Amino acid sequence: MELHNRSVRTDVRELGALLGDVLAAQTSTAAYETVEDLRTDAIEYRRGDAASRDALEETIGDLSDAREDVVARAFTTYFELINLAEERERVRAVRNADADGSLHDSLEETVSALAEAGVDADEFEELLGDVLIEPTFTAHPTEARRATVKAKLRSIANHLEELDERDMTDRERNAVWRDVTAEVTSLWGTRQVRQRRPEPEDEARNVQWYLENTLFDVVGDAYEEFEETISGEYEDVDCPKLFEFRSWAGSDRDGNPFVTPAVTAETLERQREIAIEKYRERCKRLSAVLSQDGDRYAIDGPLRESLAADAERFPTVVEEARERYPDEPYRQKLKLMRERLDRVDDVRPGGYPDGDAFLADLEVVAESLSVDRNDVVRTSFIEPLRRQVDTFGFVLASLDLRDHRENHTEAVAEAVAAEGVDYRGMDEAARAEFLTEAILQADPIVDAEAPGDVSETTERVFRRFRELADWQSEYGTQAIDTYCISMTEEPSHVLEVLFLADQVGVVSLPDHCGLDVVPLLETESALNGAERILGTLFENEAYGTALETRGEVQEVMLGYSDSNKENGFLAANWDLYKNQRRLASFCREAGVTLRLFHGRGGSISRGGGPMNEALLALPNETVTGQVKFTEQGEAIAEKYANHRIAERELEQMLDAQIRARHEANEEPTEDVPEEWVDAMETMVPVARREYRDLLSADGFVSYFGQATPISVVEDLNLGSRPASRSGERTVEDLRAIPWVFSWTQTRLILPGWYALGSGLDAYLEAVGEEAGLATLREMYDEWPFFRTTLDNAALALARTEPEIAAEYADLAAADLRERFFPRLVEEYERGRELVLAVSGRDELIRREWLAESLDRRNPYVDPLNLLQVDLLGRSDRTDAEERTLRLTVNGIAAGMKNTG
């Protein structure tokens, strides 16, 4: 049976033709012909039918301002539409593979394998009980598209789904295609580039959109699939809670002065409103279903008792419910549940205090349905809602607070100075001792409400902690219970946050600790000092007590982006891997459960790549079952905009985590041969040195500024957070996102592979090429960490186009170009050669669909690159040229399906 009516080729061809028709209708036939000339010239060169890109460059050089805008808009819109076609193809692939039983990385495959391996029901239930996966959405500015554009694209995507999956008459099909035409026409006339920088509230709403419109529904369906799959092998095993969603949008203050307590308060309030409205809708829907006649069914005791309790609480409402639904007890109960939901954020008493109370009422209804032999009704209608409440509660997504450690140190120092304490003058040991005593004593040391004549930074920090106490009181501890400290280097940086929380009553030891304090380790020194930092904290009386109160779970965040920017791709990956092992072993010996929080970006150089492969490549020692990772920018849209893709993402995460946890149980300490470790220890110092030599070389920062569109990226209004920490143009000061974004635009994705070739070469020189290659191939075949590292580098190498990058290099001063560009290309070529030699492949990309995607896209990205180079080369650009230049950035990002 055919599940689909279309193919990716059909979608690409018809959408491309439609865009051409719209372009001609909205501009002119001449403009359409110009775009067609550029398209065909680019394709001919890629196919080898043209000896050079001269024709392409000549056409671009002759464009008027108005025609430049049309060209940039045409190719940008094309990529937006083609991305939808490829999203649809992903859905087809999943559905077809599911239908014929060939779906890889599936939960069904893993559960069957575990059962065959002799894992019994008790062991499997314990395995599931260990698992908790926490995707954490951030507001990091890595998506170039406007919200308006995304909304139009989502509408087109829905129409494509209709055409693909529904059997329709010709008239119906034509009507849908007419709507697609209208949407594409509207999209053509819509401004692609933001005119203003988004505010934190916009970023929070963006994250909330995916939670509200996709994930809320997906969770119920996903658990139903999980339970059905599990029951195929383990009939009596209950599926526990496996997912929680968290967010930084509206609460991440690090480097973003616009994230104020007012923004966080608004985010918390809106998320609760969304969750409660969702539950009201579901209860109303349930009321239409649960119309059972009370005279025909023996309503069980708990439901009868619950209705009686409601009668005491809301006598008037109960009377209304009885009159409206006589002898329909389920409907009566659901009306009262809606009443309690209405009163959650109301001055009237009787509202649910939290999601657990609402869940308890659902449990009563579910139990009664089971007694009444209505299990099919319970399974179809109550269970999905129970899963949603268990996952989202009344908070939708719990918020993490984050700020830079320097701000906490300044706040503590200023506040206690008023009490005669010279905190700044203390060494690390004295600071830890002072903070410990202050946390353990009953009375606060400082007046958190009025800390005195202090700086703006200190007042801001104290206000945040005062508000934190209020937020937890208003929305519950679960709503905002984690505080992440950027650039943690010392134990005192963690104790300072615990101290500040103690001063406002969020922490009151030994009885209460309402906060997980999470050190973010992102520099080489912090990673190497992790055992010292945690060891000191675990032995500290105050922190040890707080940890015990929080269930002996220590969350540690690892910063992939800054680690890469500081050390380069290979060194950063190895530092993170080996320090994760050390951290995990140390925590296990201390009797503490480690929960790693992986600060991953969408791009390879920022820790990106397929999430299921990343989870499977983690060291066994670190796989406690609990795992947390960031999701951001275009990666959120790619994973969670489509219902079926989002469900598949959750399945793959769960599948990988179950497999990884089982492997960790079987082999708690990963057996990594010394020869492999020695190979890495030979490669990494050389790779680190080569990378740092490049960044510190005289003139490199100038070359970066001249040979990339960083100046445009900084002004692109991607996110509310400034592009750099201090406004200075230095590699150290520049944030990782614009650093990666700028290189990606030039098609020289340096952060994803630079110095890899130098590192591999160093090992081959040390042990001999034949023996070295044999060992490296063994490492690739048998060591998930090394294989994933090389495969990710291969993706970055495959997306790199030295010919296009050379056009950008020509923008730099001649001496800078000659000093740096040949060095970059040489490293690229050696890295490419060695990755192919080690992997044993003829091509860098091992996934056929990805290779086809790149082949389909590359000829269309080229004109945008060449137009961007032409615009960057102009010393005095008009306003129209500036707008077109920013549009090329959007278009290349859409074509590369990646920003930063």
CSV table of N, CA, C and O in Angstrom, one decimal, residues 517-613:
chain,number,residue,atom,x,y,z
A,517,VAL,N,22.3,24.2,42.0
A,517,VAL,CA,23.3,25.1,41.6
A,517,VAL,C,24.2,24.4,40.7
A,517,VAL,O,24.9,23.4,41.0
A,518,VAL,N,24.3,24.9,39.4
A,518,VAL,CA,25.0,24.2,38.4
A,518,VAL,C,26.2,24.9,37.8
A,518,VAL,O,26.1,26.0,37.2
A,519,PRO,N,27.4,24.4,38.1
A,519,PRO,CA,28.6,25.0,37.5
A,519,PRO,C,28.7,24.8,36.0
A,519,PRO,O,28.5,23.6,35.6
A,520,LEU,N,28.9,25.8,35.2
A,520,LEU,CA,29.2,25.6,33.8
A,520,LEU,C,30.7,25.7,33.6
A,520,LEU,O,31.3,26.7,33.8
A,521,LEU,N,31.2,24.5,33.1
A,521,LEU,CA,32.6,24.4,32.9
A,521,LEU,C,32.9,24.5,31.4
A,521,LEU,O,32.5,23.6,30.6
A,522,GLU,N,33.5,25.6,31.0
A,522,GLU,CA,33.7,25.8,29.5
A,522,GLU,C,35.1,26.2,29.1
A,522,GLU,O,35.4,26.3,27.9
A,523,THR,N,36.0,26.4,30.1
A,523,THR,CA,37.4,26.6,29.7
A,523,THR,C,38.2,25.4,30.0
A,523,THR,O,37.9,24.5,30.8
A,524,GLU,N,39.4,25.4,29.4
A,524,GLU,CA,40.3,24.3,29.6
A,524,GLU,C,40.7,24.2,31.1
A,524,GLU,O,40.7,23.1,31.7
A,525,SER,N,40.9,25.3,31.7
A,525,SER,CA,41.3,25.3,33.2
A,525,SER,C,40.2,24.8,34.0
A,525,SER,O,40.4,24.0,35.0
A,526,ALA,N,38.9,25.2,33.7
A,526,ALA,CA,37.8,24.7,34.5
A,526,ALA,C,37.5,23.2,34.3
A,526,ALA,O,37.3,22.5,35.3
A,527,LEU,N,37.6,22.8,33.1
A,527,LEU,CA,37.4,21.3,32.9
A,527,LEU,C,38.5,20.5,33.6
A,527,LEU,O,38.2,19.5,34.2
A,528,ASN,N,39.7,20.9,33.5
A,528,ASN,CA,40.8,20.2,34.1
A,528,ASN,C,40.8,20.3,35.7
A,528,ASN,O,41.3,19.4,36.4
A,529,GLY,N,40.1,21.4,36.1
A,529,GLY,CA,40.0,21.5,37.6
A,529,GLY,C,38.7,21.1,38.1
A,529,GLY,O,38.3,21.4,39.3
A,530,ALA,N,37.9,20.3,37.4
A,530,ALA,CA,36.5,19.9,37.8
A,530,ALA,C,36.5,19.1,39.0
A,530,ALA,O,35.7,19.3,39.9
A,531,GLU,N,37.5,18.2,39.1
A,531,GLU,CA,37.5,17.3,40.4
A,531,GLU,C,37.8,18.1,41.6
A,531,GLU,O,37.2,17.9,42.7
A,532,ARG,N,38.7,19.1,41.4
A,532,ARG,CA,39.1,20.0,42.6
A,532,ARG,C,37.8,20.8,43.0
A,532,ARG,O,37.5,20.9,44.2
A,533,ILE,N,37.1,21.3,42.0
A,533,ILE,CA,36.0,22.2,42.3
A,533,ILE,C,34.9,21.4,43.0
A,533,ILE,O,34.4,21.7,44.1
A,534,LEU,N,34.5,20.2,42.4
A,534,LEU,CA,33.4,19.4,43.0
A,534,LEU,C,33.9,18.7,44.3
A,534,LEU,O,33.1,18.6,45.2
A,535,GLY,N,35.1,18.3,44.3
A,535,GLY,CA,35.6,17.7,45.6
A,535,GLY,C,35.5,18.6,46.8
A,535,GLY,O,35.1,18.2,47.8
A,536,THR,N,35.9,19.9,46.6
A,536,THR,CA,35.8,20.9,47.6
A,536,THR,C,34.3,21.1,48.0
A,536,THR,O,34.0,21.2,49.2
A,537,LEU,N,33.5,21.1,47.0
A,537,LEU,CA,32.0,21.4,47.3
A,537,LEU,C,31.4,20.2,48.0
A,537,LEU,O,30.6,20.4,49.0
A,538,PHE,N,31.7,19.0,47.6
A,538,PHE,CA,31.1,17.8,48.2
A,538,PHE,C,31.6,17.7,49.7
A,538,PHE,O,30.8,17.2,50.5
A,539,GLU,N,32.8,18.1,50.0
A,539,GLU,CA,33.3,18.0,51.4
A,539,GLU,C,32.8,19.2,52.2
A,539,GLU,O,33.0,19.3,53.4
A,540,ASN,N,32.3,20.3,51.6
A,540,ASN,CA,31.8,21.5,52.3
A,540,ASN,C,30.5,21.2,53.0
A,540,ASN,O,29.6,20.6,52.5
A,541,GLU,N,30.5,21.6,54.3
A,541,GLU,CA,29.3,21.2,55.1
A,541,GLU,C,28.0,21.8,54.6
A,541,GLU,O,27.0,21.1,54.5
A,542,ALA,N,28.1,23.1,54.2
A,542,ALA,CA,26.9,23.7,53.7
A,542,ALA,C,26.4,23.1,52.3
A,542,ALA,O,25.3,22.8,52.1
A,543,TYR,N,27.4,23.0,51.4
A,543,TYR,CA,27.0,22.5,50.1
A,543,TYR,C,26.6,21.0,50.2
A,543,TYR,O,25.7,20.6,49.5
A,544,GLY,N,27.3,20.2,51.0
A,544,GLY,CA,27.0,18.8,51.2
A,544,GLY,C,25.6,18.7,51.7
A,544,GLY,O,24.8,17.8,51.2
A,545,THR,N,25.2,19.5,52.6
A,545,THR,CA,23.8,19.5,53.1
A,545,THR,C,22.8,19.8,52.0
A,545,THR,O,21.7,19.2,51.9
A,546,ALA,N,23.1,20.9,51.3
A,546,ALA,CA,22.2,21.2,50.2
A,546,ALA,C,22.1,20.1,49.2
A,546,ALA,O,21.0,19.8,48.7
A,547,LEU,N,23.2,19.5,48.9
A,547,LEU,CA,23.2,18.3,47.9
A,547,LEU,C,22.3,17.2,48.4
A,547,LEU,O,21.5,16.6,47.7
A,548,GLU,N,22.4,16.9,49.7
A,548,GLU,CA,21.6,15.8,50.3
A,548,GLU,C,20.1,16.2,50.2
A,548,GLU,O,19.3,15.3,49.9
A,549,THR,N,19.8,17.5,50.4
A,549,THR,CA,18.4,17.9,50.3
A,549,THR,C,17.9,17.8,48.9
A,549,THR,O,16.7,17.5,48.7
A,550,ARG,N,18.7,17.9,47.9
A,550,ARG,CA,18.3,17.8,46.5
A,550,ARG,C,18.5,16.4,46.0
A,550,ARG,O,18.4,16.2,44.8
A,551,GLY,N,18.6,15.4,46.9
A,551,GLY,CA,18.6,14.0,46.4
A,551,GLY,C,19.9,13.5,46.0
A,551,GLY,O,20.0,12.5,45.3
A,552,GLU,N,21.0,14.1,46.4
A,552,GLU,CA,22.4,13.7,46.0
A,552,GLU,C,22.6,13.7,44.5
A,552,GLU,O,23.3,12.8,44.0
A,553,VAL,N,21.9,14.6,43.8
A,553,VAL,CA,22.1,14.7,42.3
A,553,VAL,C,22.9,16.0,42.0
A,553,VAL,O,22.4,17.1,42.4
A,554,GLN,N,24.0,15.9,41.4
A,554,GLN,CA,24.8,17.1,41.0
A,554,GLN,C,24.8,17.3,39.5
A,554,GLN,O,25.2,16.4,38.8
A,555,GLU,N,24.2,18.4,39.1
A,555,GLU,CA,24.2,18.7,37.7
A,555,GLU,C,25.4,19.5,37.4
A,555,GLU,O,25.8,20.5,38.1
A,556,VAL,N,26.1,19.2,36.3
A,556,VAL,CA,27.3,19.9,35.8
A,556,VAL,C,27.1,20.2,34.3
A,556,VAL,O,26.8,19.3,33.5
A,557,MET,N,27.2,21.5,34.0
A,557,MET,CA,27.1,21.8,32.6
A,557,MET,C,28.4,21.9,31.9
A,557,MET,O,29.4,22.5,32.4
A,558,LEU,N,28.5,21.4,30.7
A,558,LEU,CA,29.7,21.4,29.9
A,558,LEU,C,29.5,22.4,28.7
A,558,LEU,O,28.5,22.2,27.9
A,559,GLY,N,30.4,23.3,28.5
A,559,GLY,CA,30.2,24.3,27.4
A,559,GLY,C,31.0,23.8,26.2
A,559,GLY,O,32.2,23.9,26.1
A,560,TYR,N,30.3,23.4,25.2
A,560,TYR,CA,30.9,22.9,23.9
A,560,TYR,C,31.4,24.1,23.1
A,560,TYR,O,32.4,24.0,22.5
A,561,SER,N,30.6,25.1,23.0
A,561,SER,CA,30.9,26.2,22.1
A,561,SER,C,32.2,26.9,22.5
A,561,SER,O,33.1,27.1,21.6
A,562,ASP,N,32.3,27.4,23.7
A,562,ASP,CA,33.5,28.1,24.1
A,562,ASP,C,34.7,27.2,24.2
A,562,ASP,O,35.8,27.7,24.0
A,563,SER,N,34.5,25.9,24.5
A,563,SER,CA,35.6,25.0,24.6
A,563,SER,C,36.2,24.9,23.2
A,563,SER,O,37.4,24.9,23.0
A,564,ASN,N,35.3,24.8,22.2
A,564,ASN,CA,35.8,24.7,20.8
A,564,ASN,C,36.5,26.0,20.3
A,564,ASN,O,37.6,25.9,19.7
A,565,LYS,N,35.9,27.1,20.7
A,565,LYS,CA,36.5,28.4,20.3
A,565,LYS,C,37.8,28.6,20.9
A,565,LYS,O,38.7,29.2,20.3
A,566,GLU,N,38.0,28.1,22.1
A,566,GLU,CA,39.3,28.3,22.8
A,566,GLU,C,40.4,27.3,22.3
A,566,GLU,O,41.5,27.6,22.2
A,567,ASN,N,39.9,26.0,22.0
A,567,ASN,CA,40.9,24.9,21.8
A,567,ASN,C,40.9,24.3,20.4
A,567,ASN,O,41.8,23.6,20.1
A,568,GLY,N,39.8,24.6,19.7
A,568,GLY,CA,39.7,23.9,18.4
A,568,GLY,C,38.9,22.6,18.5
A,568,GLY,O,38.7,22.1,19.6
A,569,PHE,N,38.5,22.1,17.3
A,569,PHE,CA,37.5,21.0,17.3
A,569,PHE,C,38.0,19.7,18.0
A,569,PHE,O,37.4,19.2,18.9
A,570,LEU,N,39.2,19.2,17.6
A,570,LEU,CA,39.7,18.0,18.1
A,570,LEU,C,40.0,18.1,19.6
A,570,LEU,O,39.6,17.2,20.4
A,571,ALA,N,40.7,19.1,20.0
A,571,ALA,CA,41.1,19.2,21.4
A,571,ALA,C,39.9,19.4,22.3
A,571,ALA,O,39.9,18.9,23.4
A,572,ALA,N,39.0,20.2,21.8
A,572,ALA,CA,37.8,20.4,22.7
A,572,ALA,C,37.0,19.1,22.9
A,572,ALA,O,36.6,18.8,24.0
A,573,ASN,N,36.8,18.4,21.8
A,573,ASN,CA,36.1,17.1,21.9
A,573,ASN,C,36.8,16.1,22.9
A,573,ASN,O,36.2,15.5,23.7
A,574,TRP,N,38.1,16.1,22.8
A,574,TRP,CA,38.9,15.2,23.7
A,574,TRP,C,38.9,15.7,25.1
A,574,TRP,O,38.7,14.9,26.0
A,575,ASP,N,39.0,16.9,25.3
A,575,ASP,CA,39.0,17.5,26.7
A,575,ASP,C,37.6,17.2,27.3
A,575,ASP,O,37.6,16.8,28.5
A,576,LEU,N,36.6,17.4,26.6
A,576,LEU,CA,35.2,17.1,27.1
A,576,LEU,C,35.0,15.6,27.4
A,576,LEU,O,34.5,15.3,28.5
A,577,TYR,N,35.5,14.8,26.5
A,577,TYR,CA,35.3,13.3,26.7
A,577,TYR,C,36.1,12.9,28.0
A,577,TYR,O,35.5,12.2,28.9
A,578,LYS,N,37.4,13.2,28.1
A,578,LYS,CA,38.1,12.6,29.2
A,578,LYS,C,37.7,13.2,30.5
A,578,LYS,O,37.7,12.6,31.5
A,579,ASN,N,37.4,14.5,30.5
A,579,ASN,CA,36.9,15.1,31.8
A,579,ASN,C,35.6,14.7,32.2
A,579,ASN,O,35.3,14.6,33.4
A,580,GLN,N,34.7,14.3,31.2
A,580,GLN,CA,33.4,13.7,31.6
A,580,GLN,C,33.7,12.4,32.3
A,580,GLN,O,33.0,12.1,33.4
A,581,ARG,N,34.6,11.6,31.9
A,581,ARG,CA,34.9,10.3,32.5
A,581,ARG,C,35.4,10.5,33.9
A,581,ARG,O,35.0,9.9,34.9
A,582,ARG,N,36.3,11.5,34.0
A,582,ARG,CA,36.9,11.8,35.4
A,582,ARG,C,35.8,12.3,36.3
A,582,ARG,O,35.8,11.9,37.5
A,583,LEU,N,35.0,13.2,35.8
A,583,LEU,CA,33.9,13.7,36.7
A,583,LEU,C,33.0,12.6,37.1
A,583,LEU,O,32.6,12.5,38.3
A,584,ALA,N,32.6,11.7,36.2
A,584,ALA,CA,31.7,10.6,36.5
A,584,ALA,C,32.3,9.7,37.5
A,584,ALA,O,31.6,9.3,38.5
A,585,SER,N,33.5,9.3,37.3
A,585,SER,CA,34.2,8.4,38.3
A,585,SER,C,34.3,9.0,39.7
A,585,SER,O,34.0,8.4,40.7
A,586,PHE,N,34.6,10.3,39.7
A,586,PHE,CA,34.7,11.0,40.9
A,586,PHE,C,33.4,11.1,41.7
A,586,PHE,O,33.3,10.9,42.9
A,587,CYS,N,32.3,11.4,40.9
A,587,CYS,CA,31.0,11.5,41.6
A,587,CYS,C,30.5,10.2,42.1
A,587,CYS,O,29.9,10.1,43.2
A,588,ARG,N,30.8,9.1,41.3
A,588,ARG,CA,30.4,7.8,41.7
A,588,ARG,C,31.1,7.4,43.0
A,588,ARG,O,30.5,6.9,44.0
A,589,GLU,N,32.4,7.7,43.1
A,589,GLU,CA,33.1,7.4,44.4
A,589,GLU,C,32.6,8.2,45.5
A,589,GLU,O,32.6,7.8,46.7
A,590,ALA,N,32.1,9.4,45.3
A,590,ALA,CA,31.6,10.3,46.3
A,590,ALA,C,30.1,9.9,46.7
A,590,ALA,O,29.5,10.6,47.6
A,591,GLY,N,29.5,9.0,46.0
A,591,GLY,CA,28.1,8.6,46.2
A,591,GLY,C,27.1,9.6,45.7
A,591,GLY,O,26.0,9.7,46.2
A,592,VAL,N,27.5,10.4,44.7
A,592,VAL,CA,26.7,11.4,44.1
A,592,VAL,C,26.3,11.0,42.7
A,592,VAL,O,27.1,10.6,41.9
A,593,THR,N,25.0,11.2,42.3
A,593,THR,CA,24.6,10.9,41.0
A,593,THR,C,24.9,12.1,40.1
A,593,THR,O,24.4,13.3,40.4
A,594,LEU,N,25.6,11.9,39.0
A,594,LEU,CA,26.0,13.0,38.1
A,594,LEU,C,24.9,13.1,37.0
A,594,LEU,O,24.6,12.2,36.4
A,595,ARG,N,24.4,14.4,36.8
A,595,ARG,CA,23.6,14.7,35.7
A,595,ARG,C,24.3,15.6,34.8
A,595,ARG,O,24.5,16.8,35.2
A,596,LEU,N,24.8,15.2,33.7
A,596,LEU,CA,25.5,16.1,32.8
A,596,LEU,C,24.5,16.9,31.9
A,596,LEU,O,23.6,16.4,31.4
A,597,PHE,N,24.9,18.2,31.8
A,597,PHE,CA,24.1,19.1,31.0
A,597,PHE,C,25.0,19.6,29.9
A,597,PHE,O,25.9,20.3,30.1
A,598,HIS,N,24.7,19.1,28.7
A,598,HIS,CA,25.5,19.3,27.5
A,598,HIS,C,25.1,20.6,26.8
A,598,HIS,O,24.0,20.6,26.2
A,599,GLY,N,25.9,21.6,26.9
A,599,GLY,CA,25.6,22.9,26.2
A,599,GLY,C,26.0,22.8,24.8
A,599,GLY,O,27.0,23.4,24.3
A,600,ARG,N,25.1,22.2,24.0
A,600,ARG,CA,25.4,21.9,22.6
A,600,ARG,C,24.7,22.9,21.7
A,600,ARG,O,23.6,23.3,22.0
A,601,GLY,N,25.3,23.3,20.6
A,601,GLY,CA,24.7,24.2,19.6
A,601,GLY,C,24.2,23.3,18.4
A,601,GLY,O,24.4,22.1,18.4
A,602,GLY,N,23.7,24.0,17.4
A,602,GLY,CA,23.2,23.3,16.2
A,602,GLY,C,24.3,22.9,15.3
A,602,GLY,O,24.2,21.8,14.6
A,603,SER,N,25.4,23.6,15.2
A,603,SER,CA,26.5,23.3,14.3
A,603,SER,C,27.4,22.3,14.9
A,603,SER,O,27.5,22.1,16.1
A,604,ILE,N,28.2,21.6,14.0
A,604,ILE,CA,29.2,20.6,14.4
A,604,ILE,C,30.2,21.3,15.4
A,604,ILE,O,30.6,20.7,16.4
A,605,SER,N,30.6,22.5,15.1
A,605,SER,CA,31.7,23.1,15.9
A,605,SER,C,31.2,23.5,17.3
A,605,SER,O,32.0,23.9,18.1
A,606,ARG,N,29.9,23.5,17.5
A,606,ARG,CA,29.3,23.9,18.8
A,606,ARG,C,28.7,22.7,19.4
A,606,ARG,O,27.8,22.8,20.3
A,607,GLY,N,29.1,21.5,19.1
A,607,GLY,CA,28.6,20.3,19.7
A,607,GLY,C,27.4,19.7,19.1
A,607,GLY,O,26.8,18.7,19.6
A,608,GLY,N,27.1,20.2,17.9
A,608,GLY,CA,25.9,19.7,17.2
A,608,GLY,C,26.1,18.3,16.6
A,608,GLY,O,27.2,17.7,16.7
A,609,GLY,N,25.1,17.9,15.7
A,609,GLY,CA,25.2,16.6,15.1
A,609,GLY,C,24.0,15.8,15.6
A,609,GLY,O,23.2,16.2,16.5
A,610,PRO,N,23.8,14.6,15.0
A,610,PRO,CA,22.6,13.8,15.4
A,610,PRO,C,22.6,13.5,16.9
A,610,PRO,O,23.6,13.0,17.4
A,611,MET,N,21.5,13.8,17.6
A,611,MET,CA,21.5,13.7,19.0
A,611,MET,C,21.6,12.2,19.5
A,611,MET,O,22.3,11.9,20.5
A,612,ASN,N,21.0,11.3,18.8
A,612,ASN,CA,21.0,9.9,19.2
A,612,ASN,C,22.5,9.4,19.1
A,612,ASN,O,22.9,8.6,20.0
A,613,GLU,N,23.2,9.8,18.1
A,613,GLU,CA,24.6,9.3,18.0
A,613,GLU,C,25.5,10.0,19.1
A,613,GLU,O,26.4,9.4,19.7
